[in-house]
XYZ file of C-alpha atoms in Angstrom:
641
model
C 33.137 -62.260 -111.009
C 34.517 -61.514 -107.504
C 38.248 -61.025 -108.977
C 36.279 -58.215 -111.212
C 34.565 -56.574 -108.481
C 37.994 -56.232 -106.515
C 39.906 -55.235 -108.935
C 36.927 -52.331 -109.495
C 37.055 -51.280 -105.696
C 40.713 -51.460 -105.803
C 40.806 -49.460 -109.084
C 38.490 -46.647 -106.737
C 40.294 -47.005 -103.194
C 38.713 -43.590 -102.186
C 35.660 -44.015 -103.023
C 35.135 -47.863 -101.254
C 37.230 -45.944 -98.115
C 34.443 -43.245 -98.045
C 31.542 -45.847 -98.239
C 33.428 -48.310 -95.439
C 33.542 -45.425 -93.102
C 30.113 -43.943 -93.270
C 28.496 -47.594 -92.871
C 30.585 -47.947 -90.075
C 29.886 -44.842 -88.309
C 25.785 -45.335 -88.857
C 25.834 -48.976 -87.395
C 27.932 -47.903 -84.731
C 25.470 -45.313 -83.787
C 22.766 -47.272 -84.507
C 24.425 -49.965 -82.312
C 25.472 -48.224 -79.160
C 22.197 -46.112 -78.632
C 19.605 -48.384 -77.455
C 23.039 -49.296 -74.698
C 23.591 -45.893 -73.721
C 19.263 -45.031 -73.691
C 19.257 -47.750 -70.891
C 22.087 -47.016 -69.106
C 21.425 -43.269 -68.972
C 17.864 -44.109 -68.212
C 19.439 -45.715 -64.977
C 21.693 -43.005 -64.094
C 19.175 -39.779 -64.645
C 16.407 -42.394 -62.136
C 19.266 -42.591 -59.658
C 19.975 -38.859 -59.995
C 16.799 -38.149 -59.333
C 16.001 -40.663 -56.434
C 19.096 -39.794 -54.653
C 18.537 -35.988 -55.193
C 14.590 -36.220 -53.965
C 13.729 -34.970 -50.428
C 13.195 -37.962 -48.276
C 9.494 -37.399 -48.028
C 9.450 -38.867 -51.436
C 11.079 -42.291 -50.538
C 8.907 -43.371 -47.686
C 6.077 -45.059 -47.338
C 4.116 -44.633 -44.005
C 1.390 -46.621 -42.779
C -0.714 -45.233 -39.829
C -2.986 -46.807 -37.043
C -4.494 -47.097 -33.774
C -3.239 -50.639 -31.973
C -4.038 -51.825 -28.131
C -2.061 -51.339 -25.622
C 0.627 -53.829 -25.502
C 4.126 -54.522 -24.448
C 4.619 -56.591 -27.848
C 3.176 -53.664 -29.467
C 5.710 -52.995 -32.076
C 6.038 -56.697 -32.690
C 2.604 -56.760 -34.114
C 2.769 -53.788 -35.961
C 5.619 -55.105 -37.998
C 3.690 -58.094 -38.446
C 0.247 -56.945 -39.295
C 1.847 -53.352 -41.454
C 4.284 -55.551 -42.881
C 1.314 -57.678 -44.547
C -0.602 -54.002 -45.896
C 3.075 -52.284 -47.167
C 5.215 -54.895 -48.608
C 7.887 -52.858 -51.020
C 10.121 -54.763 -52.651
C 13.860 -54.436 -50.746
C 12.416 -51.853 -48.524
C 13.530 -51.948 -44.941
C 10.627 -51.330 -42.614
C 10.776 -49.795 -39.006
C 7.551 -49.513 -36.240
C 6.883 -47.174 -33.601
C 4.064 -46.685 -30.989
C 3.367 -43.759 -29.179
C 1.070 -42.341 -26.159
C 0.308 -38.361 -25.819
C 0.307 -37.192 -22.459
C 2.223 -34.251 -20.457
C 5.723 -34.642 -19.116
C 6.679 -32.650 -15.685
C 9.226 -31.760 -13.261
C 9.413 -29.811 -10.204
C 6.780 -27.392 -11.450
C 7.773 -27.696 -14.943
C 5.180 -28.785 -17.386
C 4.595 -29.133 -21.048
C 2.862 -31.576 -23.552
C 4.840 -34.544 -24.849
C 4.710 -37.650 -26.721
C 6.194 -40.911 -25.327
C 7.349 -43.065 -27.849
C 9.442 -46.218 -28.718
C 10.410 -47.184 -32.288
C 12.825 -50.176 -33.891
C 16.709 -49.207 -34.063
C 16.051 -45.612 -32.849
C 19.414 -45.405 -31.312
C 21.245 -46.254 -33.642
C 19.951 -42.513 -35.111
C 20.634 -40.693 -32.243
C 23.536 -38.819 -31.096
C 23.191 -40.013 -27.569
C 24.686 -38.100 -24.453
C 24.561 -40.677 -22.088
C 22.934 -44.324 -22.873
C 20.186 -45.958 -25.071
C 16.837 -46.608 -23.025
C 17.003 -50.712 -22.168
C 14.599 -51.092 -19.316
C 11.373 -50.206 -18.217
C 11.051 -47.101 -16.890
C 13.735 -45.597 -18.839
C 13.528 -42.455 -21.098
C 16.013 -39.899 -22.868
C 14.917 -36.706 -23.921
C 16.206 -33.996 -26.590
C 18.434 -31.826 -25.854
C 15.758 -29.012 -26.300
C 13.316 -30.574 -23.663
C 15.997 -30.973 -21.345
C 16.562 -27.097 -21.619
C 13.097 -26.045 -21.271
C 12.726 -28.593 -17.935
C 15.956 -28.510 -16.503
C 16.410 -32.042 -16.640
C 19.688 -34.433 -17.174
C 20.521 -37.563 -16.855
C 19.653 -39.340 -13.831
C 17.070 -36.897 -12.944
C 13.462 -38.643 -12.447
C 10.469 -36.907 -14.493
C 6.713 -37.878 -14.379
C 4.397 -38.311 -17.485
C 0.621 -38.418 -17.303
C -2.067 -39.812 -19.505
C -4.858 -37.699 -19.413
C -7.320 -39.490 -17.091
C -4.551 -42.025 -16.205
C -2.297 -42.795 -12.888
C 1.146 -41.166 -13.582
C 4.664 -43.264 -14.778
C 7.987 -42.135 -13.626
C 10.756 -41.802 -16.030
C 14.314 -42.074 -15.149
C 16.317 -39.813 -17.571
C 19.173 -42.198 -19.290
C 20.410 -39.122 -21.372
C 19.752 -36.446 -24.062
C 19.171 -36.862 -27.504
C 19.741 -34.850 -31.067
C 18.309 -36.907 -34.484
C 21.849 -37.906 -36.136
C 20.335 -36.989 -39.382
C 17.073 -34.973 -39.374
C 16.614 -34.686 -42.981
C 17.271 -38.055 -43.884
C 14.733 -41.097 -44.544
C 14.718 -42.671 -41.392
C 13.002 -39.701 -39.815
C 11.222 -38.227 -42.725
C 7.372 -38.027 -42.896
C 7.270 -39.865 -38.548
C 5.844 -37.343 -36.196
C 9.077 -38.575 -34.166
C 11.206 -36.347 -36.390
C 9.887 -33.016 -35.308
C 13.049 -33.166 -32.590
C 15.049 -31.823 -35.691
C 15.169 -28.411 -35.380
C 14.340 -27.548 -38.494
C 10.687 -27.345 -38.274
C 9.748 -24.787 -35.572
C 5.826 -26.087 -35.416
C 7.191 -28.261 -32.065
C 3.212 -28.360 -30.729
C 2.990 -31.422 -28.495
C 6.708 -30.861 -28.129
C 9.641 -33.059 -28.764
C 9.123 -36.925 -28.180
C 10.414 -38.269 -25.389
C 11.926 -41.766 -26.370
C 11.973 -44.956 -24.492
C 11.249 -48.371 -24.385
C 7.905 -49.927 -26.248
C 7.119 -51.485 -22.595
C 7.437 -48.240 -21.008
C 4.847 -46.863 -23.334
C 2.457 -49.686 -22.805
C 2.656 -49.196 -19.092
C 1.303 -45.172 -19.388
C -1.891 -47.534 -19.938
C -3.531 -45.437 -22.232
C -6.787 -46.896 -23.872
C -4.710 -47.073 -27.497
C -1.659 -46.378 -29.003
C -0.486 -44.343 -32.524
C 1.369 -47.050 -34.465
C 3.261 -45.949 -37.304
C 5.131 -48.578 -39.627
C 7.660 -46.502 -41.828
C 9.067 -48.186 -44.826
C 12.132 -46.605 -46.748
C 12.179 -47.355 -50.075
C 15.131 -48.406 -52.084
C 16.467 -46.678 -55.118
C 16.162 -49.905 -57.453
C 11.772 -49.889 -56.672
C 12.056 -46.789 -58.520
C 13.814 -48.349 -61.496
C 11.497 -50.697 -62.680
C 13.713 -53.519 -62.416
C 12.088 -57.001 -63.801
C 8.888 -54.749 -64.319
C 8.434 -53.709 -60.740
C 5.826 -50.752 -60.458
C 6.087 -48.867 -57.466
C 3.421 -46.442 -58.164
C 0.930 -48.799 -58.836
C 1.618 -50.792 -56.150
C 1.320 -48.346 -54.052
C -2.165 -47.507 -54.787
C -2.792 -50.886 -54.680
C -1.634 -50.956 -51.134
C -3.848 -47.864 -50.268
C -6.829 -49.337 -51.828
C -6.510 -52.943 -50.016
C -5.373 -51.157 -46.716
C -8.857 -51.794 -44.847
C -10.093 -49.876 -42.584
C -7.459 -50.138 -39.626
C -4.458 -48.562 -41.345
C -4.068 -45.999 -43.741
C -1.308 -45.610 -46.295
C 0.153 -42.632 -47.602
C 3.085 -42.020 -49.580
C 4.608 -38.526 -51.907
C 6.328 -41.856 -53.644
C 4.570 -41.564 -56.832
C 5.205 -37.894 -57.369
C 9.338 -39.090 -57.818
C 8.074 -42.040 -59.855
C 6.233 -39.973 -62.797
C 9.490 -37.369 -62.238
C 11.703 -40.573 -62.954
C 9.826 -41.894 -65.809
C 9.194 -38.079 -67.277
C 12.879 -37.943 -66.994
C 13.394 -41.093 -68.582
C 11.041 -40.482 -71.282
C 13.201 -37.096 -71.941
C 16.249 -39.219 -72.114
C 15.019 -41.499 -74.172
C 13.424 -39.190 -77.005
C 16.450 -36.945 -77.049
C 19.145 -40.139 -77.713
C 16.474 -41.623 -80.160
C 16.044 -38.270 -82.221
C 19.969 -37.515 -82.331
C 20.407 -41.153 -83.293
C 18.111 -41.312 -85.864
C 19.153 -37.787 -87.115
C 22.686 -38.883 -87.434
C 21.619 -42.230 -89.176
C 19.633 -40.511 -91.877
C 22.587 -38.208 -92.706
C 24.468 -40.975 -93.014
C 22.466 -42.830 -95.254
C 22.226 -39.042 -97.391
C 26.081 -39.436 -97.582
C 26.115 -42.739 -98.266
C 23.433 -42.409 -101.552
C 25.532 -39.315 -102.489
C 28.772 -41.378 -102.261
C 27.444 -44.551 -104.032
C 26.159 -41.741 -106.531
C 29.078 -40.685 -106.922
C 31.189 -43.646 -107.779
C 27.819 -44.511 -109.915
C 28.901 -41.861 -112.149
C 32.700 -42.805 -112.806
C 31.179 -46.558 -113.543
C 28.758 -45.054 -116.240
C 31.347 -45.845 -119.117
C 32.054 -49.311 -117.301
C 28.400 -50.135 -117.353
C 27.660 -48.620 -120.818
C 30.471 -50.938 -122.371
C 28.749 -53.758 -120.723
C 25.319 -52.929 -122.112
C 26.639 -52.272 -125.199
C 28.736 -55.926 -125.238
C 25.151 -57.757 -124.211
C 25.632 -58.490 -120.908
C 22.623 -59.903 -119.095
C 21.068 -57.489 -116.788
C 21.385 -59.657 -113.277
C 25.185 -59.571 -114.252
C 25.774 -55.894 -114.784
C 23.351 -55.565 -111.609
C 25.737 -57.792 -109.671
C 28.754 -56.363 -111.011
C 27.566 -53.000 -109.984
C 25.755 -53.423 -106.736
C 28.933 -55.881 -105.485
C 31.305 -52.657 -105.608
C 28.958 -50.849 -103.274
C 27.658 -53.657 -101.155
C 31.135 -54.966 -100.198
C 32.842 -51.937 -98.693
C 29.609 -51.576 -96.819
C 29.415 -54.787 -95.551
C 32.330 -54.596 -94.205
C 31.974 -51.355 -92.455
C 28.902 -52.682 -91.156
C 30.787 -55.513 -89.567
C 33.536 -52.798 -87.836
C 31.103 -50.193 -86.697
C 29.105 -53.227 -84.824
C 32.128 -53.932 -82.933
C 32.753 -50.172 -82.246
C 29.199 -50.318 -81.221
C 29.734 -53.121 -78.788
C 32.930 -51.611 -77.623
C 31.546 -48.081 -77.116
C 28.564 -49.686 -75.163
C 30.695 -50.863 -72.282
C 32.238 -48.223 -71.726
C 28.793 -45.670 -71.917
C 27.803 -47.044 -68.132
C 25.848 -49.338 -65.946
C 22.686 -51.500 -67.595
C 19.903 -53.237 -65.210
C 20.940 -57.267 -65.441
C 17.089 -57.322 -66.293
C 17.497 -55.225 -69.271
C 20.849 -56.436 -70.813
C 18.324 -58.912 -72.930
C 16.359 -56.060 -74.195
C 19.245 -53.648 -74.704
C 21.125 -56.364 -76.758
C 17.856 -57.368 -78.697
C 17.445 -53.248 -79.707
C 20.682 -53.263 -80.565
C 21.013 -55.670 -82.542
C 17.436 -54.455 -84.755
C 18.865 -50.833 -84.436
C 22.070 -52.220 -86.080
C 20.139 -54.314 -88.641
C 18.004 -51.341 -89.512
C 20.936 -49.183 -90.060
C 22.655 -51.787 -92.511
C 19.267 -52.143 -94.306
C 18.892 -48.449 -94.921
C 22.562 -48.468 -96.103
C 21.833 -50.913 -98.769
C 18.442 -49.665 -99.887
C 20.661 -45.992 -100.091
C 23.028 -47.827 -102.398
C 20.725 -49.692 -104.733
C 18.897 -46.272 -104.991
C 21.560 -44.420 -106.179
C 22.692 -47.009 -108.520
C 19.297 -47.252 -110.274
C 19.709 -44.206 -112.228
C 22.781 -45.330 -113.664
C 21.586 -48.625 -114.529
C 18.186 -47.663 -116.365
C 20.358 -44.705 -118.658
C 20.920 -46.549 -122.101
C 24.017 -46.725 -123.670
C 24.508 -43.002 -125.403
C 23.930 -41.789 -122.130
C 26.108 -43.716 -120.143
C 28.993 -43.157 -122.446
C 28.933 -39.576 -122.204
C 31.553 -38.123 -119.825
C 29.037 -35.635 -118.849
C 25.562 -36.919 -117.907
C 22.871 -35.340 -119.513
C 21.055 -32.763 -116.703
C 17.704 -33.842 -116.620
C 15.325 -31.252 -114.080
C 12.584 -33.098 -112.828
C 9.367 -31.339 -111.120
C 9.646 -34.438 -108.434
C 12.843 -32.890 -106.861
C 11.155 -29.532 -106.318
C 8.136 -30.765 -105.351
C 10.047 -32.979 -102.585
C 12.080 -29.637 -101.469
C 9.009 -27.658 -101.212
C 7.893 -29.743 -99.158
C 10.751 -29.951 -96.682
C 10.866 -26.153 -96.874
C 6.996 -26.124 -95.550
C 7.447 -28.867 -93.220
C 10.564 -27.124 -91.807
C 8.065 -23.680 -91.007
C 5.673 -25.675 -89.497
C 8.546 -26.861 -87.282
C 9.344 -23.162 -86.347
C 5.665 -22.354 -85.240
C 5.508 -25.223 -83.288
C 8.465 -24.722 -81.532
C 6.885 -20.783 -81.005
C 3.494 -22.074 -79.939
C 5.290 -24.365 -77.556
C 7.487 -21.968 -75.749
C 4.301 -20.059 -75.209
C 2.032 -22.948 -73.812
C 4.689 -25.866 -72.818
C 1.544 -27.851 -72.790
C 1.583 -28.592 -76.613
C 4.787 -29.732 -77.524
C 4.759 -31.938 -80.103
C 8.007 -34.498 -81.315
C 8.117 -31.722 -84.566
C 10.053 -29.275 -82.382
C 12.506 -31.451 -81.752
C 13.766 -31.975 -85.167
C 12.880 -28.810 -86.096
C 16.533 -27.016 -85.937
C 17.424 -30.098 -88.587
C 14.603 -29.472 -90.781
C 15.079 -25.642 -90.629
C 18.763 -26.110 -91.312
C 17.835 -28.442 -94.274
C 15.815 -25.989 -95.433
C 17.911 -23.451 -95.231
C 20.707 -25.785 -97.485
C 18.362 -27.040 -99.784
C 17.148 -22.962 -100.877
C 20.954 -22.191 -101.129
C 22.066 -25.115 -102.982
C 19.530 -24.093 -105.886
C 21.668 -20.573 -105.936
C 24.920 -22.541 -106.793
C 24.247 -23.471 -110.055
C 22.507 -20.223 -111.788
C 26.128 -18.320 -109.683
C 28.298 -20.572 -111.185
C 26.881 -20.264 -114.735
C 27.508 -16.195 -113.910
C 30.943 -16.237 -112.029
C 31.925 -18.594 -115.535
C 31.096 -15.808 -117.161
C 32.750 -13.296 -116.279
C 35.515 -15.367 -115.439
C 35.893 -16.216 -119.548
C 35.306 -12.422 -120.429
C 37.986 -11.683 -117.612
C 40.378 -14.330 -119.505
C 40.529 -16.376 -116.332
C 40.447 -19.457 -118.112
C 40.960 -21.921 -114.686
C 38.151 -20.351 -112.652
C 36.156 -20.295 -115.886
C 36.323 -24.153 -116.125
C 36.377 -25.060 -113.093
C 32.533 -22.580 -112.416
C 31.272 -24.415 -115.722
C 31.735 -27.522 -114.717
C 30.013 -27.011 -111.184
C 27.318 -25.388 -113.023
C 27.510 -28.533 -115.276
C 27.258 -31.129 -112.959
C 23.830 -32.868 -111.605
C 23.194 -33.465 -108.257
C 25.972 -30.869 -107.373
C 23.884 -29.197 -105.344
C 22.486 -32.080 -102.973
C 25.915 -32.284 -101.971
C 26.454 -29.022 -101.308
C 23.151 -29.136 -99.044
C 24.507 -32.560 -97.428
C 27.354 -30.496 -96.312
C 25.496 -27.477 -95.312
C 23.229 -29.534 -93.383
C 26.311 -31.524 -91.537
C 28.188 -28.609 -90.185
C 24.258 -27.200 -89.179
C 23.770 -30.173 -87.002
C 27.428 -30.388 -85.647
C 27.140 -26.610 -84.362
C 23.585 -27.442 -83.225
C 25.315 -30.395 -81.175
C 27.848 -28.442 -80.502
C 25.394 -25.757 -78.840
C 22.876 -28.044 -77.161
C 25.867 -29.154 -75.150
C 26.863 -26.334 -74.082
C 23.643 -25.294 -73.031
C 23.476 -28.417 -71.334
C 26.288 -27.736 -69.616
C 25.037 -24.374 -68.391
C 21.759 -25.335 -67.300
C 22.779 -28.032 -65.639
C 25.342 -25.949 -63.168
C 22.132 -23.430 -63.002
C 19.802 -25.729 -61.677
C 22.358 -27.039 -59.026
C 23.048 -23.727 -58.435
C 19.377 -23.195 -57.729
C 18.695 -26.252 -56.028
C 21.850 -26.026 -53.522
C 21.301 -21.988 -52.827
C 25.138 -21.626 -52.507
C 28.110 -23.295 -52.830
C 28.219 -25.080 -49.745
C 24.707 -25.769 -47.344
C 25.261 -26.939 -43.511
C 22.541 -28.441 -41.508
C 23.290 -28.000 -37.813
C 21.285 -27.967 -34.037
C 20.894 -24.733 -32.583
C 18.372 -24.498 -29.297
C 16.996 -21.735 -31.258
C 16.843 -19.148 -34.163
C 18.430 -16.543 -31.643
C 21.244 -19.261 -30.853
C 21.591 -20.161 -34.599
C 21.596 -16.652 -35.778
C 24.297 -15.280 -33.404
C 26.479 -18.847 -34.195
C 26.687 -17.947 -37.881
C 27.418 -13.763 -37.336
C 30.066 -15.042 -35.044
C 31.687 -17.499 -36.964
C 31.341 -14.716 -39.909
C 31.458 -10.763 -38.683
C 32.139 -9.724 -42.367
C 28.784 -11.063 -43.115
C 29.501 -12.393 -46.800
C 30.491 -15.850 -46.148
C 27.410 -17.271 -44.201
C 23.792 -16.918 -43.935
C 21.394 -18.337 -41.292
C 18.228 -20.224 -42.734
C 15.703 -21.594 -40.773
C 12.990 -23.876 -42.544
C 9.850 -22.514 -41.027
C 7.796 -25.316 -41.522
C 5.069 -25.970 -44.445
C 3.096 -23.223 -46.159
C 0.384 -23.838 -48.163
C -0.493 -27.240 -50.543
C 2.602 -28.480 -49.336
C 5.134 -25.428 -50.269
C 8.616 -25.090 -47.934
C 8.787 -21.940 -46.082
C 11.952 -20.236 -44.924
C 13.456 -17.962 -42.944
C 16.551 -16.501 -43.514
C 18.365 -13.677 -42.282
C 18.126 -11.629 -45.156
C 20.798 -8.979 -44.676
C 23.371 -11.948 -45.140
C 21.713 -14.231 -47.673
C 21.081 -11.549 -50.320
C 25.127 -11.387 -51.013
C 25.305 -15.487 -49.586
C 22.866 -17.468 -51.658
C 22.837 -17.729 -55.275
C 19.802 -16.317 -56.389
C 18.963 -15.020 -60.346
C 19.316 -11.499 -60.277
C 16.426 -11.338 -62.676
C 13.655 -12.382 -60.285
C 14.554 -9.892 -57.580
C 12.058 -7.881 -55.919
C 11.199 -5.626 -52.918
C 8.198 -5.487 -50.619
C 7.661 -2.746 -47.953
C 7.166 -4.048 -44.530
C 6.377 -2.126 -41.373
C 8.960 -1.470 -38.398
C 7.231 -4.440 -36.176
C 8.915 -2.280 -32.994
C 12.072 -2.490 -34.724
C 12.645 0.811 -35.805
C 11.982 2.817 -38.496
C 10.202 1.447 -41.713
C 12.500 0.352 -44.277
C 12.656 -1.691 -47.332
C 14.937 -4.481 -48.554
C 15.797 -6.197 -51.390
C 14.586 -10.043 -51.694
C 16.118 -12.235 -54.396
C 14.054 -15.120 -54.936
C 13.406 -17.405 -57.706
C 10.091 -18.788 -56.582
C 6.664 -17.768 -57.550
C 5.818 -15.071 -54.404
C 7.830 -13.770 -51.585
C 6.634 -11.342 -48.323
C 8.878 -9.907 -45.508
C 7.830 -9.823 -41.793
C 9.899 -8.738 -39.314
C 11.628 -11.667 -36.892
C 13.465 -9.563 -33.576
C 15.203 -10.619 -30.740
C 16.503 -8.886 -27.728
C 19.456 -11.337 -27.815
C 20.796 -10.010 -30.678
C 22.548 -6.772 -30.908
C 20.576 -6.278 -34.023
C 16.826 -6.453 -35.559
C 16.976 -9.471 -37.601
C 14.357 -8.957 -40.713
C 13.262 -12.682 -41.986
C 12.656 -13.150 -45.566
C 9.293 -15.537 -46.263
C 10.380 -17.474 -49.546
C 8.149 -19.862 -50.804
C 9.172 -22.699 -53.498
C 5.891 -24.224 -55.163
C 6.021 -28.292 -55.407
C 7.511 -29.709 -58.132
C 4.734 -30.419 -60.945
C 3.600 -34.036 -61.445
């Protein structure tokens, strides 16, 4: 029997070619997905860690201690026990409030020491080592006059004063980043104009304990690592974070925007994970639609095999296995390259979690078995007709058209489904809140649709263009529309093909919109095509630095974050006669606000380009300048949870 069945699918070359390819490519998919879900999954929670302000990857953990020279000692010890994240690296400060003075000179201060602070510090002069010892940023040292080795007093209110020899000057090496982020010690920065007890003078932890204040502000600052945010082995951070809060006690109190990144991760995820998992299943069930058409297919050019079978008496499991052999083989074997493929594409699709190679392999392995499965329950189905046709039938060269009412009853109802698609897709681009997974597949269904209404126009214009075509004496084009208009199931392919070029220029559009949005929103996020963070002593200083590195005034902007507006919104300045040609704003959301002349002149108004949710103009002058300075207000909402 298995000499018959390859002499049959050597006898039909194209046709076993066209079945070994489509297997291959839907277990290949099928295959590779759940590889490339996990390893994208990995990459878009890296993205997005790496991308998040550093706010979002600390965890801070507040108190009140006693005074002690081992203060910091027991704050690692006793924090460490409250915040424990998994592979974060944990830092503790203490700090005193007071006022620091000099020859007259006075202003509020904090007096601090905290683990490894040096080592973030661009230091002019040397690291505080011994007691007594202080630096001070570069700001304070303006405003007092002070440098190093220069001797300054600091006072506890209701204590006996401490002097301070000045080791040096200070500027935060990197204001912006983790170490600093969230700790009152990184108002020194620059960027946050809301100094109020003024910079922190840094020092020793033994210095601090000898200002012999009643208590100390501990602080225990914990950065967390981009893998607690990719639930490696199950890990949790967001839970066990609130965990943390809730079994803080009443000493210490834990607080942390870390959650807000984890449900952005896992949102993002999710995202990832629906879009790969509709596309794959998508492309599986056209495949299996080309596959049934293609075993149809050869079906019909085995009709006269079958029917001389029948009519010889062969028993039924034998003309089944005859049959079903031709279609299963080819497939089998395509099943068995587009696995490899799979395997081979999934190495090279990225990075997986050691912790998740067991599931990815595991989904694999059931997404490839599912994909073979459908294959073969696509091939028995479109064998079946054949096989239950008696002998008359079989041995006709042209299969008698038979119109059932289950085939329109099953397009109707992809045609209705398809509509309801549409709506939902409308009702969710009006209230994102609904969406539904019907929108995603809706540009399949619609395009489906679409094939499956023109399909049932070929046959009744072929039966026409043969027409005319015979009264026209074109007896080619004649034939060739008859036997279209002849042929069953001529019109499924014809909607198979319809709806495969559909979804390849949906693909083909999706990325490109990708593509665009995704050079939008960096675009956006960025605010021009290259951002700076420097010191400047102040806005004046800052503003006349970037006009004088730039006179033509198109190149550079000066932006000032002026600190936190309201429910935690970032507020800048900017020096808006620059940054409206600068920054990269959509033209679309631009605006203009009257403001009044502030002593600066006449009233005018300007143009604001903003893509955030409000904007307002006050005037920002200084005699320094050889201009009035006008400040645009932007404010950026948080990003929803």
């Amino acid at each position: 029997m298995l000499a018959v069945v390859l002499g049959a699918i050597r006898a039909r070359r194209a046709q076993a070619a066209t079945l070994f390819l489509l297997t291959a490519v839907a277990v290949a998919a099928a295959t590779a997905a759940p590889w490339y879900v996990v390893s994208a999954a990995r990459s878009v929670a890296i993205a997005d860690v790496t991308g998040a302000p550093s706010n979002q990857r600390v965890v801070l953990a507040t108190a009140r201690v006693d005074n002690d020279p081992a203060a910091t000692a027991k704050v690692r010890a006793e924090a460490g026990r409250v915040v424990d994240i998994e592979g974060g690296s944990g830092t503790a400060s203490v700090r005193v409030s007071g006022e620091l003075a000099r020859e007259g000179l006075k202003q509020a201060a904090t007096v601090a020491a905290r683990d490894d602070m040096c080592a973030h510090l661009t230091l002019v002069g040397r690291c505080p080592a011994a007691l007594g010892e202080a630096v001070v940023s570069d700001r304070t040292a303006t405003r007092l006059g002070v440098a190093a080795g220069d001797v300054a007093v600091f006072t506890v209110l209701g204590k006996a004063p401490i002097e301070l020899r000045i080791t040096g000057t200070y500027q935060l090496r990197d204001p912006l980043g983790a170490y600093w982020a969230v700790s009152v010690l990184g108002r020194a920065s620059g960027t946050d104009t809301a100094a109020g007890a003024g910079d922190p003078v840094l020092t020793t932890v033994e210095t601090v304990a000898s200002a012999d204040a009643a208590e100390m502000f501990a602080e225990y600052h914990v950065v967390v690592p981009v893998e607690a945010y990719l639930g490696i082995d199950g890990y949790d951070l967001a839970a066990e974070i609130d965990r943390q809060q809730a079994s803080a006690g009443a000493q210490w109190r834990v607080e942390s925007r870390a959650p807000a990144l984890v449900s952005r991760v896992e949102r993002e995820q999710w995202l990832v994970n629906l879009g790969v998992s509709v596309a794959a299943v998508q492309l599986l069930l056209l495949c299996w639609f080309a596959l049934f058409f293609a075993v149809r297919h050869s079906a019909e050019q085995r009709r006269p095999d079958i029917g001389w079978l029948k009519l010889r008496g062969g028993a039924r499991w034998r003309v089944w296995a005859l049959v079903f052999q031709q279609s299963v083989l080819p497939m089998l074997a395509g099943a068995v390259a587009g696995a490899v493929a799979g395997v081979a594409l999934a190495q090279l699709l990225g990075e997986v979690d050691p912790d998740r190679t067991g599931f990815a392999a595991s989904l694999s392995l059931a997404a490839g078995g599912a994909a073979v499965l459908g294959a073969l329950i696509a091939a028995v189905a479109a064998d079946r007709s054949g096989m239950g046709a008696g002998v008359i039938d079989l041995l006709r060269h042209v299969p008698a058209r038979r119109r059932g009412w289950r085939a329109d009853v099953i397009d109707l109802v992809v045609v209705v489904v398809a509509v309801a698609g549409v709506y939902q897709a409308y009702v969710t681009d009006r209230d994102p809140g609904q969406s539904t997974g019907l929108v995603l597949v809706a540009p399949a269904l619609v395009a489906l649709a679409v094939a499956l209404v023109a399909a049932r126009a070929i046959a009744p214009l072929a039966v026409r263009a043969g027409h005319r075509a015979l009264r026209a004496g074109r007896l080619p084009l004649a034939m060739a529309a008859t036997h279209l208009a002849r042929r069953p199931g001529t019109h499924r392919v014809f909607a198979l093909l319809a709806v495969s070029v559909a979804l390849l220029g949906a693909a083909a559009s999706g990325w490109s919109a990708a593509a665009t949005a995704r050079e939008e929103r960096a675009t956006h996020d960025i605010g021009a095509d290259r951002v700076l963070t420097v010191q400047a002593r102040s806005r004046a200083h800052l503003l006349a630095a970037v006009r004088a590195a730039d006179p033509g005034g198109t190149q550079a902007a000066a932006v000032v974050r002026n600190g936190t507006g309201e429910a935690g919104q970032v507020v800048l300045a900017v020096d808006t006669e620059r940054f409206a040609r600068v920054a990269s704003w959509q033209g679309s959301t631009a605006h203009s606000s009257p403001i009044s002349s502030g002593g600066c002149g006449p009233p005018r108004r300007k143009r604001c380009t903003s893509a955030t949710v409000r904007s307002r103009w006050t005037p920002s002058c200084s005699r320094r300048v050889s201009r009035c300075a006008w400040c645009c207000i932007w404010s950026r909402p948080p990003a929803p949870r």
